[in-house]
């Protein structure tokens, strides 16, 4: 599989890779929760909700890509769709470490080269992570160990989301600048071509005279 195939536009390649990475994440999580279900650590209703929140966005992404591989809706299906699962699992899980599930998606949304969207996703993940850290600690009790774990979770979430925003901004600005330079080069080339055509036409007119 050639992800840099010249047969596809940049947006189509980004959508395809985003869809592939989304599917890979979902398959890994599905296997993980099948194992958890076998241990009876999650009830049947919880598992149904988890699997539905995992696979509905994946199926939707495949349908959208098949109809229009350059669709702008793809980034929302991948990013926001995964966000629904993230909120759900933060609400029902008894494992504090589920907050780390958001981090792979922070890298995936970079593909879409949309700073406003990636910033929105990062901010939402940051808020959800902080709320999860506090609520989880309230539920289990404010022991020294749990307070330390809460602080670590908040610090890790804030730092990763902040770095994600800064790095996305940097790469987005570079891509926009490169795009502008390419456009300027194309415009200059077109102007030179028109000038050359005008000179040739003038020369031919002079010869004919």
PDB file of C-alpha atoms in Angstrom:
ATOM      1  CA  UNK A   1       0.000   0.000   0.000  1.00  0.00           C
ATOM      2  CA  UNK A   2       1.521   3.282  -1.122  1.00  0.00           C
ATOM      3  CA  UNK A   3       0.291   6.075   1.152  1.00  0.00           C
ATOM      4  CA  UNK A   4       1.984   8.657  -1.063  1.00  0.00           C
ATOM      5  CA  UNK A   5       0.301   7.491  -4.260  1.00  0.00           C
ATOM      6  CA  UNK A   6       0.236  10.258  -6.870  1.00  0.00           C
ATOM      7  CA  UNK A   7      -3.207   9.052  -7.927  1.00  0.00           C
ATOM      8  CA  UNK A   8      -4.737  10.678  -4.838  1.00  0.00           C
ATOM      9  CA  UNK A   9      -4.868  14.278  -3.695  1.00  0.00           C
ATOM     10  CA  UNK A  10      -3.225  15.321  -0.416  1.00  0.00           C
ATOM     11  CA  UNK A  11      -6.608  15.479   1.282  1.00  0.00           C
ATOM     12  CA  UNK A  12      -7.574  12.010   0.046  1.00  0.00           C
ATOM     13  CA  UNK A  13      -4.269  10.568   1.284  1.00  0.00           C
ATOM     14  CA  UNK A  14      -4.782  12.215   4.673  1.00  0.00           C
ATOM     15  CA  UNK A  15      -8.314  10.825   4.892  1.00  0.00           C
ATOM     16  CA  UNK A  16      -7.142   7.346   3.929  1.00  0.00           C
ATOM     17  CA  UNK A  17      -4.301   7.271   6.452  1.00  0.00           C
ATOM     18  CA  UNK A  18      -6.547   8.749   9.146  1.00  0.00           C
ATOM     19  CA  UNK A  19      -9.112   6.033   8.477  1.00  0.00           C
ATOM     20  CA  UNK A  20      -6.422   3.311   8.597  1.00  0.00           C
ATOM     21  CA  UNK A  21      -4.959   4.578  11.885  1.00  0.00           C
ATOM     22  CA  UNK A  22      -8.436   4.964  13.358  1.00  0.00           C
ATOM     23  CA  UNK A  23      -9.207   1.347  12.464  1.00  0.00           C
ATOM     24  CA  UNK A  24      -5.918   0.122  13.947  1.00  0.00           C
ATOM     25  CA  UNK A  25      -6.619   1.885  17.247  1.00  0.00           C
ATOM     26  CA  UNK A  26     -10.160   0.524  17.362  1.00  0.00           C
ATOM     27  CA  UNK A  27      -9.063  -3.065  16.649  1.00  0.00           C
ATOM     28  CA  UNK A  28      -6.515  -2.934  19.489  1.00  0.00           C
ATOM     29  CA  UNK A  29      -9.096  -1.496  21.901  1.00  0.00           C
ATOM     30  CA  UNK A  30     -11.701  -4.036  20.798  1.00  0.00           C
ATOM     31  CA  UNK A  31      -9.333  -6.945  21.536  1.00  0.00           C
ATOM     32  CA  UNK A  32      -8.511  -5.373  24.892  1.00  0.00           C
ATOM     33  CA  UNK A  33     -12.167  -5.076  25.898  1.00  0.00           C
ATOM     34  CA  UNK A  34     -13.014  -8.554  24.651  1.00  0.00           C
ATOM     35  CA  UNK A  35     -10.376  -9.798  27.110  1.00  0.00           C
ATOM     36  CA  UNK A  36     -11.826  -7.565  29.836  1.00  0.00           C
ATOM     37  CA  UNK A  37     -15.298  -8.903  29.071  1.00  0.00           C
ATOM     38  CA  UNK A  38     -14.028 -12.474  29.353  1.00  0.00           C
ATOM     39  CA  UNK A  39     -12.798 -11.611  32.845  1.00  0.00           C
ATOM     40  CA  UNK A  40     -16.291 -10.285  33.695  1.00  0.00           C
ATOM     41  CA  UNK A  41     -14.718  -6.983  34.764  1.00  0.00           C
ATOM     42  CA  UNK A  42     -17.234  -5.076  32.611  1.00  0.00           C
ATOM     43  CA  UNK A  43     -20.953  -5.826  32.427  1.00  0.00           C
ATOM     44  CA  UNK A  44     -22.745  -6.679  29.179  1.00  0.00           C
ATOM     45  CA  UNK A  45     -24.410  -3.282  28.778  1.00  0.00           C
ATOM     46  CA  UNK A  46     -21.083  -1.539  29.256  1.00  0.00           C
ATOM     47  CA  UNK A  47     -19.435  -3.724  26.625  1.00  0.00           C
ATOM     48  CA  UNK A  48     -22.237  -3.094  24.119  1.00  0.00           C
ATOM     49  CA  UNK A  49     -21.884   0.665  24.616  1.00  0.00           C
ATOM     50  CA  UNK A  50     -18.093   0.473  24.281  1.00  0.00           C
ATOM     51  CA  UNK A  51     -18.172  -1.608  21.091  1.00  0.00           C
ATOM     52  CA  UNK A  52     -20.875   0.603  19.567  1.00  0.00           C
ATOM     53  CA  UNK A  53     -18.919   3.789  20.312  1.00  0.00           C
ATOM     54  CA  UNK A  54     -15.789   2.188  18.846  1.00  0.00           C
ATOM     55  CA  UNK A  55     -17.153   0.751  15.615  1.00  0.00           C
ATOM     56  CA  UNK A  56     -19.931   3.113  14.510  1.00  0.00           C
ATOM     57  CA  UNK A  57     -17.412   5.882  13.636  1.00  0.00           C
ATOM     58  CA  UNK A  58     -15.183   3.355  11.833  1.00  0.00           C
ATOM     59  CA  UNK A  59     -18.058   2.102   9.670  1.00  0.00           C
ATOM     60  CA  UNK A  60     -19.166   5.684   9.003  1.00  0.00           C
ATOM     61  CA  UNK A  61     -15.594   6.629   7.994  1.00  0.00           C
ATOM     62  CA  UNK A  62     -15.396   3.772   5.485  1.00  0.00           C
ATOM     63  CA  UNK A  63     -18.760   4.722   3.944  1.00  0.00           C
ATOM     64  CA  UNK A  64     -17.832   8.410   3.689  1.00  0.00           C
ATOM     65  CA  UNK A  65     -14.412   7.636   2.191  1.00  0.00           C
ATOM     66  CA  UNK A  66     -15.945   5.345  -0.418  1.00  0.00           C
ATOM     67  CA  UNK A  67     -18.403   8.045  -1.488  1.00  0.00           C
ATOM     68  CA  UNK A  68     -15.953  10.960  -1.377  1.00  0.00           C
ATOM     69  CA  UNK A  69     -12.340  10.345  -0.416  1.00  0.00           C
ATOM     70  CA  UNK A  70     -11.743  14.104  -0.064  1.00  0.00           C
ATOM     71  CA  UNK A  71     -14.675  14.709   2.286  1.00  0.00           C
ATOM     72  CA  UNK A  72     -14.116  17.278   5.047  1.00  0.00           C
ATOM     73  CA  UNK A  73     -16.527  15.282   7.198  1.00  0.00           C
ATOM     74  CA  UNK A  74     -13.901  12.553   7.623  1.00  0.00           C
ATOM     75  CA  UNK A  75     -11.892  14.451  10.225  1.00  0.00           C
ATOM     76  CA  UNK A  76     -15.005  14.975  12.343  1.00  0.00           C
ATOM     77  CA  UNK A  77     -16.009  11.315  12.127  1.00  0.00           C
ATOM     78  CA  UNK A  78     -12.499  10.210  13.123  1.00  0.00           C
ATOM     79  CA  UNK A  79     -11.808  12.834  15.803  1.00  0.00           C
ATOM     80  CA  UNK A  80     -15.211  13.546  17.334  1.00  0.00           C
ATOM     81  CA  UNK A  81     -16.339   9.928  16.910  1.00  0.00           C
ATOM     82  CA  UNK A  82     -13.392   8.746  18.957  1.00  0.00           C
ATOM     83  CA  UNK A  83     -14.104  11.513  21.456  1.00  0.00           C
ATOM     84  CA  UNK A  84     -17.509   9.964  22.191  1.00  0.00           C
ATOM     85  CA  UNK A  85     -15.790   6.681  23.086  1.00  0.00           C
ATOM     86  CA  UNK A  86     -13.242   8.560  25.208  1.00  0.00           C
ATOM     87  CA  UNK A  87     -15.935  10.325  27.232  1.00  0.00           C
ATOM     88  CA  UNK A  88     -17.816   7.045  27.700  1.00  0.00           C
ATOM     89  CA  UNK A  89     -14.799   5.086  28.869  1.00  0.00           C
ATOM     90  CA  UNK A  90     -13.741   7.867  31.241  1.00  0.00           C
ATOM     91  CA  UNK A  91     -17.210   7.704  32.806  1.00  0.00           C
ATOM     92  CA  UNK A  92     -17.518   3.934  33.266  1.00  0.00           C
ATOM     93  CA  UNK A  93     -13.978   2.623  33.653  1.00  0.00           C
ATOM     94  CA  UNK A  94     -12.519   1.742  37.047  1.00  0.00           C
ATOM     95  CA  UNK A  95      -8.967   2.123  35.706  1.00  0.00           C
ATOM     96  CA  UNK A  96      -7.406   5.563  35.997  1.00  0.00           C
ATOM     97  CA  UNK A  97      -5.059   4.946  33.066  1.00  0.00           C
ATOM     98  CA  UNK A  98      -7.852   5.138  30.475  1.00  0.00           C
ATOM     99  CA  UNK A  99      -7.024   8.838  30.170  1.00  0.00           C
ATOM    100  CA  UNK A 100      -4.048   7.793  28.004  1.00  0.00           C
ATOM    101  CA  UNK A 101      -6.426   6.452  25.321  1.00  0.00           C
ATOM    102  CA  UNK A 102      -6.762   9.979  23.941  1.00  0.00           C
ATOM    103  CA  UNK A 103      -3.104  10.469  23.127  1.00  0.00           C
ATOM    104  CA  UNK A 104      -2.926   8.409  19.879  1.00  0.00           C
ATOM    105  CA  UNK A 105      -5.851  10.369  18.443  1.00  0.00           C
ATOM    106  CA  UNK A 106      -4.041  13.649  19.117  1.00  0.00           C
ATOM    107  CA  UNK A 107      -1.419  12.475  16.630  1.00  0.00           C
ATOM    108  CA  UNK A 108      -3.968  11.243  14.094  1.00  0.00           C
ATOM    109  CA  UNK A 109      -5.810  14.578  13.801  1.00  0.00           C
ATOM    110  CA  UNK A 110      -2.543  16.244  12.760  1.00  0.00           C
ATOM    111  CA  UNK A 111      -2.965  14.490   9.394  1.00  0.00           C
ATOM    112  CA  UNK A 112      -5.897  16.685   8.430  1.00  0.00           C
ATOM    113  CA  UNK A 113      -3.783  19.865   8.507  1.00  0.00           C
ATOM    114  CA  UNK A 114      -6.567  21.858  10.149  1.00  0.00           C
ATOM    115  CA  UNK A 115      -5.184  23.790  13.110  1.00  0.00           C
ATOM    116  CA  UNK A 116      -8.562  24.984  14.385  1.00  0.00           C
ATOM    117  CA  UNK A 117      -9.897  21.433  14.435  1.00  0.00           C
ATOM    118  CA  UNK A 118      -6.807  19.936  16.093  1.00  0.00           C
ATOM    119  CA  UNK A 119      -6.854  22.737  18.659  1.00  0.00           C
ATOM    120  CA  UNK A 120     -10.512  22.008  19.408  1.00  0.00           C
ATOM    121  CA  UNK A 121      -9.785  18.283  19.856  1.00  0.00           C
ATOM    122  CA  UNK A 122      -6.784  19.007  22.094  1.00  0.00           C
ATOM    123  CA  UNK A 123      -8.757  21.419  24.284  1.00  0.00           C
ATOM    124  CA  UNK A 124     -11.670  18.991  24.655  1.00  0.00           C
ATOM    125  CA  UNK A 125      -9.320  16.141  25.582  1.00  0.00           C
ATOM    126  CA  UNK A 126      -7.600  18.389  28.103  1.00  0.00           C
ATOM    127  CA  UNK A 127     -10.892  19.330  29.774  1.00  0.00           C
ATOM    128  CA  UNK A 128     -12.148  15.735  29.786  1.00  0.00           C
ATOM    129  CA  UNK A 129      -8.833  14.510  31.202  1.00  0.00           C
ATOM    130  CA  UNK A 130      -8.845  17.030  34.041  1.00  0.00           C
ATOM    131  CA  UNK A 131     -12.472  16.287  34.926  1.00  0.00           C
ATOM    132  CA  UNK A 132     -11.744  12.546  34.848  1.00  0.00           C
ATOM    133  CA  UNK A 133      -8.701  12.945  37.110  1.00  0.00           C
ATOM    134  CA  UNK A 134     -10.666  14.894  39.716  1.00  0.00           C
ATOM    135  CA  UNK A 135     -13.840  12.762  39.607  1.00  0.00           C
ATOM    136  CA  UNK A 136     -11.902   9.502  39.712  1.00  0.00           C
ATOM    137  CA  UNK A 137     -10.004  10.696  42.789  1.00  0.00           C
ATOM    138  CA  UNK A 138     -13.226  11.816  44.477  1.00  0.00           C
ATOM    139  CA  UNK A 139     -14.710   8.348  43.904  1.00  0.00           C
ATOM    140  CA  UNK A 140     -11.718   6.385  45.208  1.00  0.00           C
ATOM    141  CA  UNK A 141     -10.762   8.784  47.981  1.00  0.00           C
ATOM    142  CA  UNK A 142      -8.062  11.395  48.494  1.00  0.00           C
ATOM    143  CA  UNK A 143      -5.278   9.208  49.831  1.00  0.00           C
ATOM    144  CA  UNK A 144      -1.691  10.363  49.324  1.00  0.00           C
ATOM    145  CA  UNK A 145      -1.251   7.866  46.487  1.00  0.00           C
ATOM    146  CA  UNK A 146      -4.454   8.886  44.712  1.00  0.00           C
ATOM    147  CA  UNK A 147      -3.702  12.595  45.045  1.00  0.00           C
ATOM    148  CA  UNK A 148      -0.289  12.022  43.500  1.00  0.00           C
ATOM    149  CA  UNK A 149      -1.869   9.989  40.700  1.00  0.00           C
ATOM    150  CA  UNK A 150      -4.406  12.768  40.083  1.00  0.00           C
ATOM    151  CA  UNK A 151      -1.670  15.387  39.809  1.00  0.00           C
ATOM    152  CA  UNK A 152       0.326  13.191  37.418  1.00  0.00           C
ATOM    153  CA  UNK A 153      -2.745  12.573  35.239  1.00  0.00           C
ATOM    154  CA  UNK A 154      -3.589  16.270  35.064  1.00  0.00           C
ATOM    155  CA  UNK A 155       0.012  17.281  34.368  1.00  0.00           C
ATOM    156  CA  UNK A 156       0.448  14.629  31.650  1.00  0.00           C
ATOM    157  CA  UNK A 157      -2.828  15.546  29.956  1.00  0.00           C
ATOM    158  CA  UNK A 158      -2.206  19.293  30.015  1.00  0.00           C
ATOM    159  CA  UNK A 159       1.377  18.985  28.794  1.00  0.00           C
ATOM    160  CA  UNK A 160       0.595  16.603  25.938  1.00  0.00           C
ATOM    161  CA  UNK A 161      -2.412  18.648  24.796  1.00  0.00           C
ATOM    162  CA  UNK A 162      -0.442  21.895  25.014  1.00  0.00           C
ATOM    163  CA  UNK A 163       2.503  20.446  23.104  1.00  0.00           C
ATOM    164  CA  UNK A 164       0.104  19.029  20.534  1.00  0.00           C
ATOM    165  CA  UNK A 165      -1.401  22.476  19.944  1.00  0.00           C
ATOM    166  CA  UNK A 166       2.015  24.136  19.654  1.00  0.00           C
ATOM    167  CA  UNK A 167       3.405  21.485  17.278  1.00  0.00           C
ATOM    168  CA  UNK A 168       0.245  21.505  15.152  1.00  0.00           C
ATOM    169  CA  UNK A 169       0.424  25.288  14.913  1.00  0.00           C
ATOM    170  CA  UNK A 170       4.061  25.102  13.847  1.00  0.00           C
ATOM    171  CA  UNK A 171       3.502  22.482  11.140  1.00  0.00           C
ATOM    172  CA  UNK A 172       0.309  24.195   9.936  1.00  0.00           C
ATOM    173  CA  UNK A 173       2.100  27.533   9.545  1.00  0.00           C
ATOM    174  CA  UNK A 174       4.918  25.852   7.612  1.00  0.00           C
ATOM    175  CA  UNK A 175       2.492  24.096   5.263  1.00  0.00           C
ATOM    176  CA  UNK A 176       0.583  27.343   4.668  1.00  0.00           C
ATOM    177  CA  UNK A 177       3.806  29.210   3.953  1.00  0.00           C
ATOM    178  CA  UNK A 178       4.934  26.503   1.526  1.00  0.00           C
ATOM    179  CA  UNK A 179       1.549  26.652  -0.158  1.00  0.00           C
ATOM    180  CA  UNK A 180       1.822  30.423  -0.558  1.00  0.00           C
ATOM    181  CA  UNK A 181       5.359  30.103  -1.962  1.00  0.00           C
ATOM    182  CA  UNK A 182       4.190  27.478  -4.433  1.00  0.00           C
ATOM    183  CA  UNK A 183       1.324  29.723  -5.492  1.00  0.00           C
ATOM    184  CA  UNK A 184       3.666  32.705  -5.890  1.00  0.00           C
ATOM    185  CA  UNK A 185       6.045  30.604  -7.985  1.00  0.00           C
ATOM    186  CA  UNK A 186       3.182  29.441 -10.184  1.00  0.00           C
ATOM    187  CA  UNK A 187       1.953  33.024 -10.601  1.00  0.00           C
ATOM    188  CA  UNK A 188       5.437  34.257 -11.519  1.00  0.00           C
ATOM    189  CA  UNK A 189       5.837  31.417 -14.009  1.00  0.00           C
ATOM    190  CA  UNK A 190       2.511  32.298 -15.595  1.00  0.00           C
ATOM    191  CA  UNK A 191       3.491  35.967 -15.815  1.00  0.00           C
ATOM    192  CA  UNK A 192       6.814  35.058 -17.431  1.00  0.00           C
ATOM    193  CA  UNK A 193       5.022  32.812 -19.907  1.00  0.00           C
ATOM    194  CA  UNK A 194       2.598  35.583 -20.847  1.00  0.00           C
ATOM    195  CA  UNK A 195       5.452  38.073 -21.198  1.00  0.00           C
ATOM    196  CA  UNK A 196       7.340  35.662 -23.437  1.00  0.00           C
ATOM    197  CA  UNK A 197       4.252  35.129 -25.578  1.00  0.00           C
ATOM    198  CA  UNK A 198       3.772  38.895 -25.838  1.00  0.00           C
ATOM    199  CA  UNK A 199       7.409  39.404 -26.871  1.00  0.00           C
ATOM    200  CA  UNK A 200       7.145  36.645 -29.464  1.00  0.00           C
ATOM    201  CA  UNK A 201       3.960  38.159 -30.837  1.00  0.00           C
ATOM    202  CA  UNK A 202       5.592  41.608 -31.021  1.00  0.00           C
ATOM    203  CA  UNK A 203       8.652  40.148 -32.707  1.00  0.00           C
ATOM    204  CA  UNK A 204       6.543  38.326 -35.272  1.00  0.00           C
ATOM    205  CA  UNK A 205       4.560  41.496 -35.964  1.00  0.00           C
ATOM    206  CA  UNK A 206       7.768  43.458 -36.471  1.00  0.00           C
ATOM    207  CA  UNK A 207       9.124  40.857 -38.899  1.00  0.00           C
ATOM    208  CA  UNK A 208       5.878  40.818 -40.846  1.00  0.00           C
ATOM    209  CA  UNK A 209       5.978  44.613 -41.117  1.00  0.00           C
TER     210      UNK A 209
END
